């Protein structure tokens, strides 16, 4: 469910801290010359890559590792999120919701 505040769609309040933590984590990564990139692998699965400013691939992250990175860099434990997000997903099964 998406909250609607003053006519602007926003995440539900219970997810707001997690969204803020992710933004903070990505800002922290960017400050040290790293970023997260999402790509479709040759087998059709979504992969999460950690890259540096020169586009060097520093590693492929699982969803759990991405959430751990957000925990470390963003300061909010994402471990309270649904544990079914672990792993990677076929691209055609991603939800547009």
Short mmCIF file of C-alpha atoms in Angstrom, two decimals:
data_model
loop_
_atom_site.label_atom_id
_atom_site.label_comp_id
_atom_site.label_asym_id
_atom_site.label_seq_id
_atom_site.Cartn_x
_atom_site.Cartn_y
_atom_site.Cartn_z
CA UNK A 1 0.00 0.00 0.00
CA UNK A 2 1.31 3.42 -0.94
CA UNK A 3 0.58 6.35 1.34
CA UNK A 4 -0.73 9.55 -0.21
CA UNK A 5 0.39 12.72 1.54
CA UNK A 6 -0.85 15.98 0.05
CA UNK A 7 -1.52 14.25 -3.27
CA UNK A 8 2.02 12.87 -3.54
CA UNK A 9 2.55 9.10 -3.43
CA UNK A 10 5.06 7.90 -0.85
CA UNK A 11 6.05 4.61 0.78
CA UNK A 12 4.03 3.43 3.77
CA UNK A 13 5.27 4.97 7.03
CA UNK A 14 6.64 1.64 8.26
CA UNK A 15 9.05 1.56 5.29
CA UNK A 16 10.11 5.21 5.38
CA UNK A 17 13.10 4.56 7.68
CA UNK A 18 14.30 1.79 5.37
CA UNK A 19 13.98 3.99 2.29
CA UNK A 20 15.92 6.74 4.09
CA UNK A 21 18.59 4.22 5.15
CA UNK A 22 18.99 3.00 1.58
CA UNK A 23 19.38 6.58 0.33
CA UNK A 24 21.93 7.28 3.05
CA UNK A 25 23.83 4.07 2.22
CA UNK A 26 23.95 4.90 -1.49
CA UNK A 27 25.16 8.45 -0.66
CA UNK A 28 27.89 6.96 1.54
CA UNK A 29 28.98 4.58 -1.23
CA UNK A 30 29.02 7.41 -3.75
CA UNK A 31 31.19 9.54 -1.44
CA UNK A 32 33.87 6.86 -1.51
CA UNK A 33 33.59 6.20 -5.25
CA UNK A 34 31.35 3.15 -5.28
CA UNK A 35 27.83 2.43 -6.45
CA UNK A 36 25.29 -0.34 -6.74
CA UNK A 37 24.17 -1.39 -10.23
CA UNK A 38 21.29 -3.69 -11.14
CA UNK A 39 21.64 -5.73 -14.33
CA UNK A 40 20.00 -8.59 -16.11
CA UNK A 41 22.31 -11.62 -16.25
CA UNK A 42 22.56 -13.84 -19.33
CA UNK A 43 20.21 -16.35 -17.69
CA UNK A 44 17.53 -13.66 -17.23
CA UNK A 45 18.05 -13.17 -13.51
CA UNK A 46 18.53 -9.79 -11.87
CA UNK A 47 22.05 -9.29 -10.48
CA UNK A 48 23.26 -6.67 -8.02
CA UNK A 49 26.80 -5.42 -8.67
CA UNK A 50 29.06 -3.22 -6.55
CA UNK A 51 31.13 -0.99 -8.86
CA UNK A 52 33.72 1.73 -8.49
CA UNK A 53 33.79 5.07 -10.35
CA UNK A 54 35.77 3.48 -13.19
CA UNK A 55 33.02 0.84 -13.67
CA UNK A 56 35.25 -1.92 -12.27
CA UNK A 57 33.09 -4.71 -10.90
CA UNK A 58 33.93 -5.10 -7.20
CA UNK A 59 31.59 -8.05 -6.77
CA UNK A 60 28.11 -9.45 -7.17
CA UNK A 61 25.87 -9.05 -4.12
CA UNK A 62 22.99 -11.24 -3.04
CA UNK A 63 19.89 -9.43 -1.81
CA UNK A 64 20.89 -10.30 1.75
CA UNK A 65 24.34 -8.79 1.19
CA UNK A 66 22.72 -5.66 -0.27
CA UNK A 67 20.53 -5.33 2.83
CA UNK A 68 23.60 -5.89 5.04
CA UNK A 69 25.38 -3.11 3.14
CA UNK A 70 22.39 -0.82 3.72
CA UNK A 71 22.45 -1.75 7.43
CA UNK A 72 26.16 -0.90 7.68
CA UNK A 73 26.12 2.28 5.61
CA UNK A 74 22.60 3.56 6.27
CA UNK A 75 22.26 2.94 9.97
CA UNK A 76 18.85 1.19 9.96
CA UNK A 77 18.50 -2.56 10.27
CA UNK A 78 16.79 -3.92 7.18
CA UNK A 79 16.80 -7.37 8.76
CA UNK A 80 13.28 -6.61 9.95
CA UNK A 81 12.10 -6.73 6.33
CA UNK A 82 10.47 -9.87 4.96
CA UNK A 83 13.10 -12.60 4.67
CA UNK A 84 11.60 -13.84 1.39
CA UNK A 85 13.59 -11.20 -0.51
CA UNK A 86 16.78 -13.25 -0.25
CA UNK A 87 18.30 -14.46 -3.49
CA UNK A 88 17.84 -13.18 -6.99
CA UNK A 89 14.79 -13.17 -9.20
CA UNK A 90 14.08 -13.90 -12.83
CA UNK A 91 13.61 -10.51 -14.46
CA UNK A 92 10.21 -11.43 -15.88
CA UNK A 93 8.86 -12.14 -12.38
CA UNK A 94 9.60 -8.68 -11.00
CA UNK A 95 6.52 -6.77 -9.97
CA UNK A 96 5.71 -3.35 -11.33
CA UNK A 97 3.75 -2.51 -8.18
#
